[in-house]
């Protein structure tokens, strides 16, 4: 780990087209950088890829894109844990812009960034010109105390609104990961925080995860060293199952909080709100937003798995069975499989028709272009005093105090120095 090899010029993995076409949008993945300088306690990146960052060159990027483009793959997920901290982000984006704008290649990208990416001059502008259509943001939590406890000090809740509004203004769909089960969380506080997010942050997609002590993370090492119980079944370490105990919630309460989080965010009323925000944006993509919402909501609702592990129809095979379990009879397995598939498909179709009608209604609404709400409105003069994001959350007011101190220090550093009179004796 002290002498990691360079990525520049090294071959990148490439998936055959017949496999990529089975994914939604024929999306493939590439990495342009590995490693992360941060020390989030729940993350494995620093142990898997190291804390020293390594990067591919613009020539590497172009070669990877052209190889995929030749086999009809035009959409890419850039798997860098934080593309905004890739020190070569600008020449990489410039090369994407050249291929997309100057050559006319119909390419699109999804990237992962941190919550301070908007402070990098021209980063969001160039990213969207380069074809970045979807942005995943590790929001993780809106309680600063929880973020501090997990060593995620780079997340500043005072920047969340500005950052999300800027991506929205440039037409990108925003996804945010949200972790449930930090030490300060309770069943009630989780629901309260999600309601704040719905009301005050212009997010499109919110996806939830159990706080999981993944092997290779600091959290796992800490629990293992102390001899604290963790579930021995490694199949459950998918962020969709509880595999540890919580200091404030019982096991049942934590699991109920996870289920309630999905149900609280993806209500019919809030789905309508998200679509209205997209409809009011000249660069908004309503249909893509709706299909993404349905993918995330229906996967959890009817399949009971995280959306990133789900598909349109769930494939089950009778022989895919743990060795400790008896293989089922074909007369039991196949009728049940067909029946549950038909029931789920009918229920999903019912929700799709309902939301499709909602979409048409919003498109035709006379106030479509004038719609606004607290989340998408320009920042208020008094919003630091008025918003629950800063006063109802654990550590929110302390975060405001830190921001004001930082601004005062910066203002003092840039204040003009007045010449002092010197007494001459």
CSV table of C-alpha atoms in Angstrom, one decimal:
chain,number,residue,atom,x,y,z
A,1,UNK,CA,0.0,0.0,0.0
A,2,UNK,CA,3.0,2.3,0.3
A,3,UNK,CA,4.1,1.9,-3.3
A,4,UNK,CA,0.9,1.5,-5.4
A,5,UNK,CA,1.3,1.3,-9.2
A,6,UNK,CA,0.3,4.0,-11.5
A,7,UNK,CA,-3.0,3.7,-13.4
A,8,UNK,CA,-1.8,5.7,-16.4
A,9,UNK,CA,-1.6,3.6,-19.5
A,10,UNK,CA,-2.9,0.5,-17.8
A,11,UNK,CA,-5.7,-1.5,-19.5
A,12,UNK,CA,-9.2,-1.0,-18.1
A,13,UNK,CA,-11.8,-3.7,-17.6
A,14,UNK,CA,-14.3,-3.8,-20.5
A,15,UNK,CA,-17.6,-5.7,-20.3
A,16,UNK,CA,-19.0,-7.5,-23.5
A,17,UNK,CA,-21.9,-5.8,-25.0
A,18,UNK,CA,-24.3,-8.7,-24.6
A,19,UNK,CA,-23.9,-8.4,-20.8
A,20,UNK,CA,-24.2,-4.6,-20.7
A,21,UNK,CA,-27.4,-4.6,-22.7
A,22,UNK,CA,-29.1,-6.4,-19.9
A,23,UNK,CA,-28.7,-3.4,-17.7
A,24,UNK,CA,-31.0,-0.4,-17.7
A,25,UNK,CA,-29.8,2.1,-20.2
A,26,UNK,CA,-27.0,-0.2,-21.4
A,27,UNK,CA,-24.7,1.4,-18.8
A,28,UNK,CA,-21.1,0.3,-18.4
A,29,UNK,CA,-18.5,1.5,-15.9
A,30,UNK,CA,-15.0,2.9,-16.0
A,31,UNK,CA,-12.6,4.1,-13.3
A,32,UNK,CA,-10.5,7.3,-13.8
A,33,UNK,CA,-9.0,7.4,-10.3
A,34,UNK,CA,-8.6,5.2,-7.3
A,35,UNK,CA,-7.9,6.0,-3.6
A,36,UNK,CA,-9.4,8.6,-1.2
A,37,UNK,CA,-7.7,11.0,1.2
A,38,UNK,CA,-10.6,11.0,3.6
A,39,UNK,CA,-11.1,8.7,6.6
A,40,UNK,CA,-14.8,7.9,6.8
A,41,UNK,CA,-15.1,5.1,9.4
A,42,UNK,CA,-17.8,3.2,7.6
A,43,UNK,CA,-15.9,3.1,4.2
A,44,UNK,CA,-13.5,0.5,2.9
A,45,UNK,CA,-12.1,2.5,0.0
A,46,UNK,CA,-9.0,3.6,1.9
A,47,UNK,CA,-8.1,0.0,2.7
A,48,UNK,CA,-9.1,-1.4,-0.7
A,49,UNK,CA,-7.6,1.3,-2.9
A,50,UNK,CA,-5.4,3.3,-0.5
A,51,UNK,CA,-5.4,6.9,0.7
A,52,UNK,CA,-2.9,8.0,-2.0
A,53,UNK,CA,-4.9,8.9,-5.2
A,54,UNK,CA,-3.9,7.5,-8.6
A,55,UNK,CA,-5.3,8.6,-11.9
A,56,UNK,CA,-5.8,7.7,-15.6
A,57,UNK,CA,-5.0,10.2,-18.3
A,58,UNK,CA,-7.3,11.8,-20.8
A,59,UNK,CA,-5.9,9.4,-23.5
A,60,UNK,CA,-6.8,6.5,-21.3
A,61,UNK,CA,-10.3,7.9,-21.0
A,62,UNK,CA,-10.7,8.4,-24.7
A,63,UNK,CA,-9.4,4.9,-25.4
A,64,UNK,CA,-11.9,3.3,-23.0
A,65,UNK,CA,-14.8,5.3,-24.3
A,66,UNK,CA,-14.1,4.5,-27.9
A,67,UNK,CA,-13.7,0.8,-27.3
A,68,UNK,CA,-17.1,0.8,-25.7
A,69,UNK,CA,-18.7,3.1,-28.2
A,70,UNK,CA,-17.6,0.7,-31.0
A,71,UNK,CA,-19.8,-2.0,-29.5
A,72,UNK,CA,-22.7,0.3,-29.0
A,73,UNK,CA,-22.2,1.3,-25.4
A,74,UNK,CA,-22.6,5.0,-24.8
A,75,UNK,CA,-23.5,5.5,-21.2
A,76,UNK,CA,-20.9,5.2,-18.4
A,77,UNK,CA,-20.8,5.2,-14.6
A,78,UNK,CA,-17.4,6.6,-13.5
A,79,UNK,CA,-16.7,4.6,-10.4
A,80,UNK,CA,-14.2,7.1,-8.8
A,81,UNK,CA,-15.3,7.4,-5.2
A,82,UNK,CA,-15.2,11.2,-5.6
A,83,UNK,CA,-14.5,12.5,-9.1
A,84,UNK,CA,-14.4,16.1,-7.8
A,85,UNK,CA,-11.2,15.2,-5.9
A,86,UNK,CA,-9.5,13.8,-9.1
A,87,UNK,CA,-6.8,16.5,-9.6
A,88,UNK,CA,-7.0,15.9,-13.4
A,89,UNK,CA,-10.8,16.4,-13.5
A,90,UNK,CA,-10.5,19.4,-15.9
A,91,UNK,CA,-8.4,17.8,-18.7
A,92,UNK,CA,-10.6,14.7,-18.4
A,93,UNK,CA,-13.8,16.7,-18.7
A,94,UNK,CA,-12.3,18.7,-21.6
A,95,UNK,CA,-11.6,15.4,-23.4
A,96,UNK,CA,-15.2,14.3,-22.9
A,97,UNK,CA,-16.4,17.7,-24.1
A,98,UNK,CA,-14.3,17.4,-27.2
A,99,UNK,CA,-15.7,13.9,-28.0
A,100,UNK,CA,-19.2,14.9,-27.3
A,101,UNK,CA,-19.5,18.4,-28.6
A,102,UNK,CA,-16.9,18.6,-31.3
A,103,UNK,CA,-17.2,15.1,-32.7
A,104,UNK,CA,-20.9,14.5,-31.9
A,105,UNK,CA,-20.5,11.3,-29.9
A,106,UNK,CA,-23.7,10.7,-28.0
A,107,UNK,CA,-22.1,9.8,-24.7
A,108,UNK,CA,-23.4,10.3,-21.1
A,109,UNK,CA,-21.9,9.9,-17.7
A,110,UNK,CA,-22.9,9.3,-14.1
A,111,UNK,CA,-20.3,10.5,-11.5
A,112,UNK,CA,-19.9,10.4,-7.7
A,113,UNK,CA,-18.9,13.7,-6.0
A,114,UNK,CA,-18.7,15.2,-2.5
A,115,UNK,CA,-20.9,17.9,-1.1
A,116,UNK,CA,-18.3,20.7,-1.7
A,117,UNK,CA,-17.8,20.1,-5.4
A,118,UNK,CA,-19.8,23.2,-6.3
A,119,UNK,CA,-16.9,25.3,-4.8
A,120,UNK,CA,-14.5,24.2,-7.5
A,121,UNK,CA,-14.7,26.9,-10.2
A,122,UNK,CA,-16.3,25.6,-13.5
A,123,UNK,CA,-16.5,22.0,-12.2
A,124,UNK,CA,-20.3,21.6,-12.5
A,125,UNK,CA,-20.5,23.7,-15.7
A,126,UNK,CA,-17.9,21.5,-17.4
A,127,UNK,CA,-19.2,18.3,-16.0
A,128,UNK,CA,-22.7,18.9,-17.5
A,129,UNK,CA,-21.2,20.0,-20.8
A,130,UNK,CA,-19.2,16.8,-20.9
A,131,UNK,CA,-22.4,14.7,-20.6
A,132,UNK,CA,-22.8,14.2,-16.9
A,133,UNK,CA,-26.5,13.6,-16.5
A,134,UNK,CA,-26.7,11.9,-13.1
A,135,UNK,CA,-24.8,12.8,-10.0
A,136,UNK,CA,-24.5,10.6,-6.9
A,137,UNK,CA,-23.7,12.5,-3.7
A,138,UNK,CA,-22.6,10.9,-0.5
A,139,UNK,CA,-24.9,13.0,1.6
A,140,UNK,CA,-24.9,10.3,4.3
A,141,UNK,CA,-26.8,12.3,6.9
A,142,UNK,CA,-28.0,15.8,7.8
A,143,UNK,CA,-27.0,15.6,11.4
A,144,UNK,CA,-23.4,17.1,11.8
A,145,UNK,CA,-22.9,15.2,15.0
A,146,UNK,CA,-23.4,11.9,13.2
A,147,UNK,CA,-21.1,13.0,10.4
A,148,UNK,CA,-18.4,14.0,12.9
A,149,UNK,CA,-18.7,10.7,14.7
A,150,UNK,CA,-18.1,8.8,11.4
A,151,UNK,CA,-15.0,11.0,10.6
A,152,UNK,CA,-16.9,12.5,7.6
A,153,UNK,CA,-15.9,16.0,8.4
A,154,UNK,CA,-15.8,17.1,4.7
A,155,UNK,CA,-19.6,17.2,4.6
A,156,UNK,CA,-21.0,20.6,5.5
A,157,UNK,CA,-24.7,20.8,5.8
A,158,UNK,CA,-24.5,24.5,5.3
A,159,UNK,CA,-23.5,23.8,1.7
A,160,UNK,CA,-26.1,21.2,0.8
A,161,UNK,CA,-28.8,23.5,-0.5
A,162,UNK,CA,-26.5,25.6,-2.7
A,163,UNK,CA,-24.7,22.6,-4.1
A,164,UNK,CA,-28.0,20.7,-5.0
A,165,UNK,CA,-29.5,23.8,-6.5
A,166,UNK,CA,-26.5,24.3,-8.8
A,167,UNK,CA,-26.6,20.8,-10.1
A,168,UNK,CA,-30.4,21.2,-10.7
A,169,UNK,CA,-29.8,24.5,-12.6
A,170,UNK,CA,-27.5,22.6,-15.0
A,171,UNK,CA,-30.0,19.8,-15.6
A,172,UNK,CA,-28.4,16.9,-13.7
A,173,UNK,CA,-30.6,14.4,-11.8
A,174,UNK,CA,-29.2,14.1,-8.2
A,175,UNK,CA,-29.0,10.9,-6.2
A,176,UNK,CA,-28.0,10.9,-2.6
A,177,UNK,CA,-27.0,8.1,-0.3
A,178,UNK,CA,-28.3,8.3,3.2
A,179,UNK,CA,-27.1,6.1,6.0
A,180,UNK,CA,-29.4,5.0,8.9
A,181,UNK,CA,-28.1,3.9,12.2
A,182,UNK,CA,-25.5,6.4,13.3
A,183,UNK,CA,-25.1,6.6,17.1
A,184,UNK,CA,-27.4,9.7,17.4
A,185,UNK,CA,-30.2,8.2,15.3
A,186,UNK,CA,-33.5,7.2,16.7
A,187,UNK,CA,-36.6,6.0,14.9
A,188,UNK,CA,-38.3,9.3,15.4
A,189,UNK,CA,-35.2,11.4,14.5
A,190,UNK,CA,-34.8,9.5,11.2
A,191,UNK,CA,-38.4,10.2,10.1
A,192,UNK,CA,-38.0,13.9,11.2
A,193,UNK,CA,-34.8,14.3,9.2
A,194,UNK,CA,-36.4,12.8,6.0
A,195,UNK,CA,-39.3,15.2,6.3
A,196,UNK,CA,-36.7,18.1,6.5
A,197,UNK,CA,-35.0,16.8,3.4
A,198,UNK,CA,-38.2,16.5,1.5
A,199,UNK,CA,-39.1,20.1,2.4
A,200,UNK,CA,-35.8,21.9,2.2
A,201,UNK,CA,-33.4,20.1,-0.1
A,202,UNK,CA,-34.0,19.8,-3.9
A,203,UNK,CA,-33.0,16.1,-4.2
A,204,UNK,CA,-34.5,13.8,-6.8
A,205,UNK,CA,-33.5,10.4,-5.6
A,206,UNK,CA,-32.7,9.4,-2.0
A,207,UNK,CA,-31.5,5.9,-1.3
A,208,UNK,CA,-31.1,4.4,2.2
A,209,UNK,CA,-28.5,2.1,3.7
A,210,UNK,CA,-28.0,0.5,7.0
A,211,UNK,CA,-24.9,1.6,8.7
A,212,UNK,CA,-22.9,-1.5,8.1
A,213,UNK,CA,-19.5,-2.6,9.6
A,214,UNK,CA,-18.1,-3.7,6.2
A,215,UNK,CA,-15.0,-5.9,6.5
A,216,UNK,CA,-12.1,-3.6,5.7
A,217,UNK,CA,-13.6,-0.5,7.3
A,218,UNK,CA,-12.6,1.1,10.6
A,219,UNK,CA,-16.0,0.4,12.0
A,220,UNK,CA,-15.6,-3.3,11.5
A,221,UNK,CA,-12.1,-3.4,13.0
A,222,UNK,CA,-13.4,-1.5,16.0
A,223,UNK,CA,-16.3,-3.8,16.7
A,224,UNK,CA,-14.1,-6.9,16.1
A,225,UNK,CA,-11.4,-5.7,18.4
A,226,UNK,CA,-14.0,-5.1,21.2
A,227,UNK,CA,-15.6,-8.4,20.6
A,228,UNK,CA,-19.0,-6.8,19.8
A,229,UNK,CA,-21.5,-9.0,18.0
A,230,UNK,CA,-21.7,-8.8,14.2
A,231,UNK,CA,-23.8,-11.1,12.1
A,232,UNK,CA,-21.6,-14.0,10.9
A,233,UNK,CA,-23.7,-14.4,7.7
A,234,UNK,CA,-21.6,-12.5,5.1
A,235,UNK,CA,-24.5,-12.7,2.6
A,236,UNK,CA,-26.2,-10.0,4.6
A,237,UNK,CA,-23.4,-7.4,4.3
A,238,UNK,CA,-25.2,-5.7,1.4
A,239,UNK,CA,-26.2,-2.5,3.2
A,240,UNK,CA,-29.8,-3.7,3.0
A,241,UNK,CA,-29.8,-5.8,6.1
A,242,UNK,CA,-29.0,-5.1,9.7
A,243,UNK,CA,-25.9,-6.9,10.8
A,244,UNK,CA,-25.1,-5.2,14.1
A,245,UNK,CA,-26.9,-3.8,17.2
A,246,UNK,CA,-27.6,-0.1,17.8
A,247,UNK,CA,-26.9,1.8,21.0
A,248,UNK,CA,-30.3,3.5,21.1
A,249,UNK,CA,-32.7,1.4,18.9
A,250,UNK,CA,-33.6,-2.2,19.4
A,251,UNK,CA,-33.0,-4.5,16.4
A,252,UNK,CA,-36.7,-4.3,15.6
A,253,UNK,CA,-36.8,-0.5,15.8
A,254,UNK,CA,-33.8,-0.1,13.6
A,255,UNK,CA,-35.3,-2.4,10.9
A,256,UNK,CA,-38.6,-0.6,11.2
A,257,UNK,CA,-36.9,2.7,10.8
A,258,UNK,CA,-35.2,1.5,7.6
A,259,UNK,CA,-38.5,0.4,6.1
A,260,UNK,CA,-40.2,3.6,7.3
A,261,UNK,CA,-37.5,5.8,5.6
A,262,UNK,CA,-38.3,4.4,2.1
A,263,UNK,CA,-42.1,4.8,2.8
A,264,UNK,CA,-41.6,8.3,4.2
A,265,UNK,CA,-39.6,9.7,1.2
A,266,UNK,CA,-41.5,8.0,-1.7
A,267,UNK,CA,-45.0,9.0,-0.8
A,268,UNK,CA,-47.4,9.9,-3.7
A,269,UNK,CA,-47.3,13.5,-2.5
A,270,UNK,CA,-43.6,13.8,-2.6
A,271,UNK,CA,-43.3,12.0,-5.9
A,272,UNK,CA,-45.6,14.7,-7.2
A,273,UNK,CA,-43.4,17.4,-5.7
A,274,UNK,CA,-40.2,16.0,-7.3
A,275,UNK,CA,-41.9,15.8,-10.7
A,276,UNK,CA,-43.2,19.4,-10.3
A,277,UNK,CA,-39.7,20.6,-9.5
A,278,UNK,CA,-38.4,18.8,-12.6
A,279,UNK,CA,-41.3,20.2,-14.8
A,280,UNK,CA,-40.5,23.8,-13.7
A,281,UNK,CA,-36.9,23.4,-14.7
A,282,UNK,CA,-36.2,24.2,-18.4
A,283,UNK,CA,-33.4,21.6,-18.3
A,284,UNK,CA,-35.4,19.1,-16.2
A,285,UNK,CA,-36.0,15.6,-17.4
A,286,UNK,CA,-39.4,14.6,-16.1
A,287,UNK,CA,-39.7,11.2,-17.7
A,288,UNK,CA,-36.2,10.0,-16.7
A,289,UNK,CA,-36.9,11.3,-13.2
A,290,UNK,CA,-40.1,9.4,-13.0
A,291,UNK,CA,-38.7,6.1,-14.3
A,292,UNK,CA,-35.8,6.4,-11.8
A,293,UNK,CA,-38.2,7.1,-8.9
A,294,UNK,CA,-40.3,4.0,-9.9
A,295,UNK,CA,-37.2,1.8,-10.1
A,296,UNK,CA,-36.0,2.8,-6.6
A,297,UNK,CA,-39.4,2.7,-5.0
A,298,UNK,CA,-40.8,-0.5,-6.6
A,299,UNK,CA,-37.6,-2.4,-6.0
A,300,UNK,CA,-37.8,-1.9,-2.3
A,301,UNK,CA,-41.6,-2.1,-2.1
A,302,UNK,CA,-42.1,-5.4,-4.0
A,303,UNK,CA,-38.7,-7.1,-4.1
A,304,UNK,CA,-37.4,-6.2,-0.6
A,305,UNK,CA,-33.9,-5.5,-2.0
A,306,UNK,CA,-31.9,-2.4,-2.6
A,307,UNK,CA,-32.7,-0.9,-6.0
A,308,UNK,CA,-29.0,-1.3,-7.1
A,309,UNK,CA,-29.5,-5.0,-6.8
A,310,UNK,CA,-32.9,-5.1,-8.6
A,311,UNK,CA,-34.2,-5.5,-12.1
A,312,UNK,CA,-37.5,-5.2,-13.9
A,313,UNK,CA,-38.4,-8.9,-13.4
A,314,UNK,CA,-36.7,-10.9,-10.7
A,315,UNK,CA,-35.0,-14.0,-11.9
A,316,UNK,CA,-35.1,-17.1,-9.6
A,317,UNK,CA,-33.6,-20.5,-10.4
A,318,UNK,CA,-34.7,-23.6,-8.5
A,319,UNK,CA,-31.1,-25.0,-8.3
A,320,UNK,CA,-29.7,-21.7,-6.8
A,321,UNK,CA,-30.1,-22.9,-3.2
A,322,UNK,CA,-27.9,-23.0,-0.2
A,323,UNK,CA,-26.4,-26.3,0.5
A,324,UNK,CA,-28.0,-26.4,4.0
A,325,UNK,CA,-31.5,-26.0,2.5
A,326,UNK,CA,-33.4,-28.7,0.7
A,327,UNK,CA,-34.1,-28.2,-3.0
A,328,UNK,CA,-37.8,-27.5,-3.6
A,329,UNK,CA,-40.0,-29.6,-5.9
A,330,UNK,CA,-40.6,-28.2,-9.4
A,331,UNK,CA,-44.4,-28.5,-8.6
A,332,UNK,CA,-43.9,-26.1,-5.7
A,333,UNK,CA,-41.2,-23.8,-7.0
A,334,UNK,CA,-42.5,-22.8,-10.5
A,335,UNK,CA,-46.2,-22.2,-9.8
A,336,UNK,CA,-45.2,-20.0,-6.8
A,337,UNK,CA,-42.6,-18.1,-8.8
A,338,UNK,CA,-45.0,-17.5,-11.7
A,339,UNK,CA,-47.7,-16.4,-9.4
A,340,UNK,CA,-45.7,-14.0,-7.3
A,341,UNK,CA,-44.2,-12.5,-10.6
A,342,UNK,CA,-47.7,-11.9,-12.0
A,343,UNK,CA,-48.9,-10.3,-8.7
A,344,UNK,CA,-45.8,-8.0,-8.5
A,345,UNK,CA,-46.1,-7.0,-12.2
A,346,UNK,CA,-49.8,-6.1,-11.8
A,347,UNK,CA,-49.1,-4.0,-8.7
A,348,UNK,CA,-46.2,-2.3,-10.3
A,349,UNK,CA,-48.3,-1.6,-13.4
A,350,UNK,CA,-51.0,-0.1,-11.3
A,351,UNK,CA,-48.5,2.3,-9.7
A,352,UNK,CA,-47.0,3.1,-13.1
A,353,UNK,CA,-50.3,4.0,-14.6
A,354,UNK,CA,-51.1,6.3,-11.6
A,355,UNK,CA,-47.8,8.1,-11.7
A,356,UNK,CA,-47.9,8.4,-15.5
A,357,UNK,CA,-51.3,10.1,-15.2
A,358,UNK,CA,-49.7,12.4,-12.6
A,359,UNK,CA,-46.9,13.2,-15.0
A,360,UNK,CA,-49.3,14.2,-17.8
A,361,UNK,CA,-51.3,16.3,-15.4
A,362,UNK,CA,-48.1,18.2,-14.3
A,363,UNK,CA,-47.0,18.7,-17.8
A,364,UNK,CA,-50.3,20.3,-18.7
A,365,UNK,CA,-50.6,22.4,-15.5
A,366,UNK,CA,-51.0,26.1,-16.2
A,367,UNK,CA,-48.5,27.0,-13.5
A,368,UNK,CA,-45.9,24.4,-14.6
A,369,UNK,CA,-43.2,27.0,-15.3
A,370,UNK,CA,-43.9,29.2,-12.3
A,371,UNK,CA,-44.0,26.5,-9.7
A,372,UNK,CA,-41.7,26.9,-6.8
A,373,UNK,CA,-41.2,25.7,-3.3
A,374,UNK,CA,-38.8,26.1,-0.4
A,375,UNK,CA,-36.3,23.6,-1.7
A,376,UNK,CA,-35.8,25.1,-5.2
A,377,UNK,CA,-36.3,28.8,-4.3
A,378,UNK,CA,-33.2,31.1,-4.2
A,379,UNK,CA,-31.6,31.1,-0.8
A,380,UNK,CA,-33.4,33.3,1.7
A,381,UNK,CA,-31.6,36.2,3.5
A,382,UNK,CA,-32.6,34.6,6.8
A,383,UNK,CA,-32.5,31.0,5.9
A,384,UNK,CA,-29.8,30.1,8.4
A,385,UNK,CA,-32.2,31.3,11.1
A,386,UNK,CA,-35.4,30.0,9.5
A,387,UNK,CA,-34.7,26.4,8.2
A,388,UNK,CA,-35.1,23.3,10.3
A,389,UNK,CA,-32.0,21.8,8.5
A,390,UNK,CA,-29.9,24.0,10.8
A,391,UNK,CA,-32.0,24.0,14.0
A,392,UNK,CA,-33.9,20.7,14.3
A,393,UNK,CA,-30.9,18.5,13.6
A,394,UNK,CA,-28.2,17.3,16.0
A,395,UNK,CA,-25.3,19.6,15.7
A,396,UNK,CA,-26.9,21.9,13.1
A,397,UNK,CA,-26.5,25.1,15.2
A,398,UNK,CA,-22.9,24.2,16.0
A,399,UNK,CA,-22.3,23.8,12.2
A,400,UNK,CA,-23.7,27.3,11.7
A,401,UNK,CA,-21.4,28.7,14.3
A,402,UNK,CA,-18.4,27.0,12.6
A,403,UNK,CA,-19.5,28.5,9.3
A,404,UNK,CA,-19.8,32.0,10.7
A,405,UNK,CA,-16.4,31.7,12.4
A,406,UNK,CA,-14.8,30.5,9.1
A,407,UNK,CA,-16.3,33.4,7.2
A,408,UNK,CA,-15.2,35.9,9.8
A,409,UNK,CA,-11.6,34.6,9.6
A,410,UNK,CA,-11.7,34.8,5.8
A,411,UNK,CA,-13.1,38.3,5.9
A,412,UNK,CA,-10.4,39.3,8.3
A,413,UNK,CA,-7.7,37.8,6.2
A,414,UNK,CA,-8.8,39.8,3.2
A,415,UNK,CA,-9.4,43.1,5.0
A,416,UNK,CA,-7.2,45.9,3.9
A,417,UNK,CA,-4.3,46.7,6.2
A,418,UNK,CA,-4.4,50.3,7.4
A,419,UNK,CA,-1.1,52.1,7.7
A,420,UNK,CA,-0.2,52.8,11.3
A,421,UNK,CA,1.1,56.2,12.3
A,422,UNK,CA,4.6,56.1,13.7
A,423,UNK,CA,5.7,58.5,16.4
A,424,UNK,CA,9.1,60.1,15.7
A,425,UNK,CA,11.1,61.2,18.7
